[in-house]
Tab-separated table of C-alpha atoms in Angstrom:
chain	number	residue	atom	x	y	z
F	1	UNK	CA	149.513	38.858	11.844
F	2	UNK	CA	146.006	37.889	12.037
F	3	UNK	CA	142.741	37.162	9.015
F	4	UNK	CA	142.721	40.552	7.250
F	5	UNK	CA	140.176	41.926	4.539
F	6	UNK	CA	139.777	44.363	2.786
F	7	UNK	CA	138.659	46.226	-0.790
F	8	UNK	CA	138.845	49.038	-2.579
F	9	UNK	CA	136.868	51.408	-5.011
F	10	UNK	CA	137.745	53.249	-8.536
F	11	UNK	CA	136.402	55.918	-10.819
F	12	UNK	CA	136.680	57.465	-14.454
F	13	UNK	CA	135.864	59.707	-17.462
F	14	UNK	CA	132.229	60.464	-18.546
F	15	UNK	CA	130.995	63.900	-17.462
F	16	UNK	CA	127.507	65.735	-17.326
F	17	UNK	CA	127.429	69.705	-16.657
F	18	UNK	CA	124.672	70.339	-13.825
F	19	UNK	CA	123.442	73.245	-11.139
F	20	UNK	CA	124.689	72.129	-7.563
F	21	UNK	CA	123.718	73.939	-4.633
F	22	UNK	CA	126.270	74.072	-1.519
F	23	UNK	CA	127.575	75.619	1.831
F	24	UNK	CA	130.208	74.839	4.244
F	25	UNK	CA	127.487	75.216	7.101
F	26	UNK	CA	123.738	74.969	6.167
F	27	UNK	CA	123.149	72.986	2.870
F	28	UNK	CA	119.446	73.356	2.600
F	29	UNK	CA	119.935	77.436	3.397
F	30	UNK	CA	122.660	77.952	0.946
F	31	UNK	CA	120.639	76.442	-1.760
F	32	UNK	CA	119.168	79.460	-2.244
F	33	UNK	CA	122.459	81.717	-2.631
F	34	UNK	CA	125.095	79.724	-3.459
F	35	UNK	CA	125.202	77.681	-7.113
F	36	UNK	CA	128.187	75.524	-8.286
F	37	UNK	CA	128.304	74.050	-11.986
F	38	UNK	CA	129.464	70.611	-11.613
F	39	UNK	CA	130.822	68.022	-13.622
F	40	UNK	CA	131.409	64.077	-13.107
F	41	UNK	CA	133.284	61.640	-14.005
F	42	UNK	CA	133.444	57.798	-13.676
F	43	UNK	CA	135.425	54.771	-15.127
F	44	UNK	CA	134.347	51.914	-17.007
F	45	UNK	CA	136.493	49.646	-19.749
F	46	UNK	CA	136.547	52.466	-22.609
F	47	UNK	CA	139.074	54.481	-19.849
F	48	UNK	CA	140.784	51.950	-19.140
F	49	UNK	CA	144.832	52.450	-19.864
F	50	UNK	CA	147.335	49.927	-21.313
F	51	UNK	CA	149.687	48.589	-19.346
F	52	UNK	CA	153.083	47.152	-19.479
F	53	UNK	CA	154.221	44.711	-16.139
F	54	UNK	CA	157.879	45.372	-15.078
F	55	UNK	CA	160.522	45.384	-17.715
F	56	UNK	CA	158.487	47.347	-20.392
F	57	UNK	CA	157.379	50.443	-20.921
F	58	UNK	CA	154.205	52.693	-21.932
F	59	UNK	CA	153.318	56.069	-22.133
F	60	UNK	CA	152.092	57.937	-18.450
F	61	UNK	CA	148.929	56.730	-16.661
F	62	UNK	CA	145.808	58.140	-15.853
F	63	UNK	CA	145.324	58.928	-12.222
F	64	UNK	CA	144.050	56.610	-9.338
F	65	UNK	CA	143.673	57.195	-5.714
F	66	UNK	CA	144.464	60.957	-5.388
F	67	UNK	CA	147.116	61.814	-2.353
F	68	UNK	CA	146.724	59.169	0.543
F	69	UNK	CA	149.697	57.466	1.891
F	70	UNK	CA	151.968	54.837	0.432
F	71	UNK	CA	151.562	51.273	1.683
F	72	UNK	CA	154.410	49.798	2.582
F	73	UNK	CA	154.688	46.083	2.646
F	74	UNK	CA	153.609	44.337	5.834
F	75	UNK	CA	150.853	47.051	6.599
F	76	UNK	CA	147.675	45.396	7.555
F	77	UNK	CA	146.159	48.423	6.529
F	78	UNK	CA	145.977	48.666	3.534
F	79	UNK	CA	143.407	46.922	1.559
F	80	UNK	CA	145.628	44.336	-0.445
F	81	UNK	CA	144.251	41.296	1.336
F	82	UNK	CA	140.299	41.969	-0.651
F	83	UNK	CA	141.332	44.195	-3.076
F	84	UNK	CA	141.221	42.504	-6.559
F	85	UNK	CA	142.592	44.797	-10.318
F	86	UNK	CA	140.502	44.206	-13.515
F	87	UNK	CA	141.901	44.062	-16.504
F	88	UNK	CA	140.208	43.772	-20.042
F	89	UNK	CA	140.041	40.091	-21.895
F	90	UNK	CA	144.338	39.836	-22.662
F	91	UNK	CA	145.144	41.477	-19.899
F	92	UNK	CA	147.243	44.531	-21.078
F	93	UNK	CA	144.570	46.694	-19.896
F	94	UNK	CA	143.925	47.970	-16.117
F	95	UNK	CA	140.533	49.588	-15.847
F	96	UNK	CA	138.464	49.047	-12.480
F	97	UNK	CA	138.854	47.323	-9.533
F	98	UNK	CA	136.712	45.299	-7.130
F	99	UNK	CA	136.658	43.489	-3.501
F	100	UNK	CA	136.660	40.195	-2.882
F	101	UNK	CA	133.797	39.137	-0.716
F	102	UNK	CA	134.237	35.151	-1.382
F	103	UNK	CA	136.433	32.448	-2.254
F	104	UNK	CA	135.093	32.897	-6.450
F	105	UNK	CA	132.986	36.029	-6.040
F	106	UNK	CA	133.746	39.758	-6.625
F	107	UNK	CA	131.736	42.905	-5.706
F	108	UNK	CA	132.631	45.622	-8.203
F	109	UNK	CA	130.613	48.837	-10.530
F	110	UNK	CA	128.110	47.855	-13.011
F	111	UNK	CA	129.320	50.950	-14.514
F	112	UNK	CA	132.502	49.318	-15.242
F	113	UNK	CA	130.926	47.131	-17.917
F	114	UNK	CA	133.092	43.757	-16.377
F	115	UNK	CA	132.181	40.754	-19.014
F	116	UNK	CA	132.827	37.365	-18.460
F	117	UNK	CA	136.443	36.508	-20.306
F	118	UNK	CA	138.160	39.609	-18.623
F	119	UNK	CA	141.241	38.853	-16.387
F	120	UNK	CA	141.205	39.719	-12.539
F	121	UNK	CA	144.171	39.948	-10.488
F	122	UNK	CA	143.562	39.082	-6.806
F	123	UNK	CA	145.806	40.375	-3.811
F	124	UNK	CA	149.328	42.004	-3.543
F	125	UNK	CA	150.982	45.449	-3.649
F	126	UNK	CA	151.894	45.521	-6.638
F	127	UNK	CA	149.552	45.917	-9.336
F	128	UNK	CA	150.893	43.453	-11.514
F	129	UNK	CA	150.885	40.428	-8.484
F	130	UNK	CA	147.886	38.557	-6.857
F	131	UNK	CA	146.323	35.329	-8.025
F	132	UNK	CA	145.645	35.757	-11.863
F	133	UNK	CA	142.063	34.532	-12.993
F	134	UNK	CA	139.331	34.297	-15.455
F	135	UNK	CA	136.756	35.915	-14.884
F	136	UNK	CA	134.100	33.066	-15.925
F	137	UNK	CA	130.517	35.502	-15.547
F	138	UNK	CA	129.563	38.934	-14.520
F	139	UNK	CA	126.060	39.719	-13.564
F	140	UNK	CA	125.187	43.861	-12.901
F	141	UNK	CA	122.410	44.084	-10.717
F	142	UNK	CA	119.094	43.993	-12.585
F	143	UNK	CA	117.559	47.638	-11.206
F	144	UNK	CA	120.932	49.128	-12.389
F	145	UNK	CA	120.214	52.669	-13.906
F	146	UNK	CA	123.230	54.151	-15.903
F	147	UNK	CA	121.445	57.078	-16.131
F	148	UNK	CA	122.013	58.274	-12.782
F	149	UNK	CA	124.234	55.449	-11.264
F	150	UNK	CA	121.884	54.297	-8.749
F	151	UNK	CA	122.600	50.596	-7.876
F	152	UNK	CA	125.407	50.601	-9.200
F	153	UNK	CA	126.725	47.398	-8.306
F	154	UNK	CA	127.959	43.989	-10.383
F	155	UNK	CA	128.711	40.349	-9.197
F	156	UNK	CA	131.815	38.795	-10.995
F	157	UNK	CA	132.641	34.654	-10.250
F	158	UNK	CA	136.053	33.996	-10.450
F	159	UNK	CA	136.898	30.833	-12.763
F	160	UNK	CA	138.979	27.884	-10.889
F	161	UNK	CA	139.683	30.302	-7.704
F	162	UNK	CA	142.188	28.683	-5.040
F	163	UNK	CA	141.170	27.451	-1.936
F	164	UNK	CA	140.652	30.026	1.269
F	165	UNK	CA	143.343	28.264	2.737
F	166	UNK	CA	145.804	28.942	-0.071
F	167	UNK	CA	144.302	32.422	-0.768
F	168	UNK	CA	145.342	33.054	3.151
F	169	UNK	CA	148.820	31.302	2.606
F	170	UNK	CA	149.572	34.382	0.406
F	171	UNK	CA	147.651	36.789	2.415
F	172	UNK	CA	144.106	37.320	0.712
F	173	UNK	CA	140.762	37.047	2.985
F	174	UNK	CA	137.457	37.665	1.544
F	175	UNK	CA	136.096	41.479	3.063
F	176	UNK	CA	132.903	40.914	5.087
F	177	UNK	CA	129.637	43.120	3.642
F	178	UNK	CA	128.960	45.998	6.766
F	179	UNK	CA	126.364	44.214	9.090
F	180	UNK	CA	123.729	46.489	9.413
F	181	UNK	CA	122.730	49.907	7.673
F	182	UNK	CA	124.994	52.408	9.986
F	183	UNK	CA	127.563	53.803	8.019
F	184	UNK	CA	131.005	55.459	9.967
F	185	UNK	CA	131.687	59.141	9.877
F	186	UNK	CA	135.695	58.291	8.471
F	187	UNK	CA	136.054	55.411	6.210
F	188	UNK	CA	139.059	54.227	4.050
F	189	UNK	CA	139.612	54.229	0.873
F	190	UNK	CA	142.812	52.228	-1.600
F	191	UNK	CA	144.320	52.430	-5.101
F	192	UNK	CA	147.298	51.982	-7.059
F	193	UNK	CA	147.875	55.821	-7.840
F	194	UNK	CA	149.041	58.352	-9.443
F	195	UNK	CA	148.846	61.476	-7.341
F	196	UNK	CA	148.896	64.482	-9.610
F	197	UNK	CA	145.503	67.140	-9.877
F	198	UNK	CA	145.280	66.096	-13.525
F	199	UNK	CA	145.264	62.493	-13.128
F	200	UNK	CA	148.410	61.718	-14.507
F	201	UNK	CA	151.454	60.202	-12.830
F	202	UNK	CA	154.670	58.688	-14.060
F	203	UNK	CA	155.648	56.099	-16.730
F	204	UNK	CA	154.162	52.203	-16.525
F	205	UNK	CA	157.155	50.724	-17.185
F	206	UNK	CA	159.463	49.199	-14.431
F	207	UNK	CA	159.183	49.147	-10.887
F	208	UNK	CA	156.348	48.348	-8.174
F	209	UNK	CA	152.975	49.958	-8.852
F	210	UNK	CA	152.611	52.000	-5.171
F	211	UNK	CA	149.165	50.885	-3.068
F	212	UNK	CA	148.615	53.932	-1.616
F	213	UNK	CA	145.422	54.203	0.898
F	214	UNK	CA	143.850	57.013	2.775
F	215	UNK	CA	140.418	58.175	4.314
F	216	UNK	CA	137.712	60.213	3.873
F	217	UNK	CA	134.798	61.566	5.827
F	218	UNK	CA	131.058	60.458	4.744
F	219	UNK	CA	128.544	63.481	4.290
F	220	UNK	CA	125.006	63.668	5.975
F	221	UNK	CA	122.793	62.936	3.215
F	222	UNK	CA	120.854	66.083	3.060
F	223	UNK	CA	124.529	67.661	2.386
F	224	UNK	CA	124.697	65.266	-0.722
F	225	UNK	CA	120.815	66.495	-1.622
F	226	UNK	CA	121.775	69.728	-1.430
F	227	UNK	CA	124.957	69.833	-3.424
F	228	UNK	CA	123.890	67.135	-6.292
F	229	UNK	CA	119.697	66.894	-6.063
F	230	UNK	CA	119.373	69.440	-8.736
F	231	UNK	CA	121.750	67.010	-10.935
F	232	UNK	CA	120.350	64.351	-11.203
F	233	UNK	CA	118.234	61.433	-9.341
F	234	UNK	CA	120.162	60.813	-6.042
F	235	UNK	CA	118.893	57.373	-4.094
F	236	UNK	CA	120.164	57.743	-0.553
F	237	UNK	CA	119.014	55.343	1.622
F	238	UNK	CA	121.765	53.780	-1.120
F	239	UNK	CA	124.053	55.581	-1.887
F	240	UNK	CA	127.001	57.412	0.529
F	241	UNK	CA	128.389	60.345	-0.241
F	242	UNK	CA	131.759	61.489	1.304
F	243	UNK	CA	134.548	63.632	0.741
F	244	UNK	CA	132.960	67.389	0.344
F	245	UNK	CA	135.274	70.192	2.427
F	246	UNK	CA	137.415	66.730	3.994
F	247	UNK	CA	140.630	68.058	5.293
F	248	UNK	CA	142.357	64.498	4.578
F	249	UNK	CA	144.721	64.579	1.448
F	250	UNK	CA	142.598	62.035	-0.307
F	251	UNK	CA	140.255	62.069	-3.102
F	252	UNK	CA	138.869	59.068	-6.020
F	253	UNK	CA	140.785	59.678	-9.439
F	254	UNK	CA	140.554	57.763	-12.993
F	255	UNK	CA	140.516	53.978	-12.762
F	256	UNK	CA	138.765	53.600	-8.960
F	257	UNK	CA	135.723	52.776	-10.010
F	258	UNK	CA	134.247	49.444	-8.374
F	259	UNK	CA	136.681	49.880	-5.410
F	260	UNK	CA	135.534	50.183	-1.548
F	261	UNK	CA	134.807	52.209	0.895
F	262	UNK	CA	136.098	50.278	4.075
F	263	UNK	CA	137.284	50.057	7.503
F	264	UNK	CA	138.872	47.442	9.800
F	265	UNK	CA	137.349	46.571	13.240
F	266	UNK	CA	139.456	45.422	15.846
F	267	UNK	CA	139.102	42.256	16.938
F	268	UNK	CA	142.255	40.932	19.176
F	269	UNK	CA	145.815	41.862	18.981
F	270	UNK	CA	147.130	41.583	15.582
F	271	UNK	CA	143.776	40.749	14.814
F	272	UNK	CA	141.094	42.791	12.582
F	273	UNK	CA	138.022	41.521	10.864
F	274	UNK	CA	137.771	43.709	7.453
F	275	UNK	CA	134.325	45.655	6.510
F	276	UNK	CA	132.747	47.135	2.771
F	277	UNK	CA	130.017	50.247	3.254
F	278	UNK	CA	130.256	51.259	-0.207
F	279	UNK	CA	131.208	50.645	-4.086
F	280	UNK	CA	133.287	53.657	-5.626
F	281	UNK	CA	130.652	54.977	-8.346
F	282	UNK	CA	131.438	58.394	-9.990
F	283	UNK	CA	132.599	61.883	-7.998
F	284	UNK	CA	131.987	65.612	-8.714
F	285	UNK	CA	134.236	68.215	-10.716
F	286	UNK	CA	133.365	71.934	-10.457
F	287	UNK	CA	133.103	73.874	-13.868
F	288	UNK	CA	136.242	74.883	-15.303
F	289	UNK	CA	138.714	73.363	-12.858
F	290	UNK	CA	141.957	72.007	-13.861
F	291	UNK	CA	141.597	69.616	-11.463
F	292	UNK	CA	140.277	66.224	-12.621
F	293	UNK	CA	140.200	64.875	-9.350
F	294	UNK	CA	139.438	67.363	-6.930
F	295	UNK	CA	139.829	67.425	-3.084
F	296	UNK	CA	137.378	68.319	-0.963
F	297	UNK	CA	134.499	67.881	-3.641
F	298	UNK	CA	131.872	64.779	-3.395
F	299	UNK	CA	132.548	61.566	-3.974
F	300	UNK	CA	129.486	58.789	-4.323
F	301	UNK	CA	129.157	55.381	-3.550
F	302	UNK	CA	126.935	52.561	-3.870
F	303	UNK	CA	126.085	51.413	-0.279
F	304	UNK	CA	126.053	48.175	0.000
F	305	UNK	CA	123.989	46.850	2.720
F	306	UNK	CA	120.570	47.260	1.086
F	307	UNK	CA	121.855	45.075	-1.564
F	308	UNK	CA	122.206	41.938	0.787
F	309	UNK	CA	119.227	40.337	-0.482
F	310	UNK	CA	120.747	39.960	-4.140
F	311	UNK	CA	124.311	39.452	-2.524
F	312	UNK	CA	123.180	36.636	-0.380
F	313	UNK	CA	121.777	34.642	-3.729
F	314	UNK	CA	125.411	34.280	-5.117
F	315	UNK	CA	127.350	34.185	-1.941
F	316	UNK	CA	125.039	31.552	-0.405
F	317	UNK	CA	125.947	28.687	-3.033
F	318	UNK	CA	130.111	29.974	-3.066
């Protein structure tokens, strides 16, 4: 099989009520007839859930990736190879992921709250393999507004990473950032998750922790105006918003936040070069749904491309 990359996005607890206009057809018509209550979550270290690696045991687990399909090993499409798990400071708890975008550097949420001394787990299936490191800083990008979750982005550096040639040996390669500003109508999206409407799924203890992956289609952005303007500040020349009436069986859950949006391109046979759009933020509940992690409702992401010019500072000197 040929270079692969890849990341992957996650998402957690906090909500806010607001007033959302929406409408399967004309957004910016039903605005004036149609009002949905929303609320929104997102994930940062304070959701984060304790884990036991095979042989123990814990109490259930908060949702991930909602639906999508279960990666089986040897699938080149699933994420693994950029897709890195962060854990707090001993490493007995999972709480947001990230994508690897160089040999020491990490592209994750600044709404995670990632601190330098947390553990990262690069690579693999299962949740519990990958290259185990330090992560030695984290740096949230300085416009970051918590507030609304516009730029919502972070730089981790890895401490003592291995070389690209033994990350590639076990089947890591860096994702590349999307090359210019157009965004696909059907991206991808991976997690290791739990797939029940309530965002719980079985037991930690014993077995492999399924990668499951999936896609979802991006909204226009005067849909995402529309449905989440009167909620709060929206910035969408960067952000992406996807997900709203998708027919795919595939929504963001608890613990996704700081994973990617992404696609492959093809390149040669066996071959694909590995692209992130966009940096799993926070996503949209209706009022009084049972469903933490609803299909079919909005999902928001930091798009990454306007963010090259801070990118490029770190990735320049890896």
């Amino acid at each position: 099989m040929g270079p692969t990359r890849w990341a992957v996005t996650a998402l957690a607890a906090v909500t806010v009520a607001a007033t959302v206009v929406f409408s399967a057809a004309a957004p910016a018509a039903a605005a004036a007839t149609n009002r949905t209550v929303y609320t929104f979550a997102h994930g940062d270290i304070t959701t984060g859930v304790p884990v036991t690696p095979p042989g123990g045991s814990t109490g259930g687990r908060r949702g991930r990736i909602r639906g999508g399909t279960i990666v089986g090993r040897g699938e080149s499409v699933s994420g693994a190879t950029f897709l890195v798990k962060l854990f707090n400071e001993d490493g007995s708890t999972f709480f947001c992921m990230g994508s690897l975008v160089s040999r020491r550097h990490v592209l994750t949420a600044a709404s995670c709250g990632v601190k330098a001394g947390m553990k990262a787990r690069v690579g693999g299936l299962d949740l519990y393999k990958g290259w185990y490191l330090n992560i030695k800083a984290a740096t949230p990008y300085p416009w970051y507004d918590p507030s609304s979750q516009i730029n919502d982005l972070a730089m981790l550096e890895l401490e003592n990473p291995p070389a690209l040639s033994d990350y590639a040996h076990s089947g890591v390669v860096p994702i590349e950032i999307a090359p210019n500003g157009y965004v696909p109508p059907r991206l991808r999206i991976s997690g290791w998750g739990a797939n029940g409407s309530d965002g719980t799924g079985p037991a930690w203890g014993g077995g492999v922790r399924e990668l499951r992956s999936g896609f979802q289609p991006t909204n226009e952005p005067e849909l995402c105006e529309a449905l989440l303007g009167e909620f709060r500040a929206l910035a969408l020349d960067r952000q992406v918003c996807t997900n709203f009436e998708s027919l795919e069986d595939t929504s963001m859950c608890y613990l996704d936040t700081g994973g990617a949006l992404w696609d492959r391109r093809w390149i040669a046979p066996e071959t694909y070069e590995y692209r992130i759009y966009g940096i799993a933020s926070y996503w949209a509940i209706p009022e009084g749904s049972p469903d933490r992690c609803p299909l079919a409702e909005p999902n928001v992401f930091t798009k990454i491309r306007p963010f090259v010019w801070w990118t490029s500072k770190f990735l320049s000197a890896a």
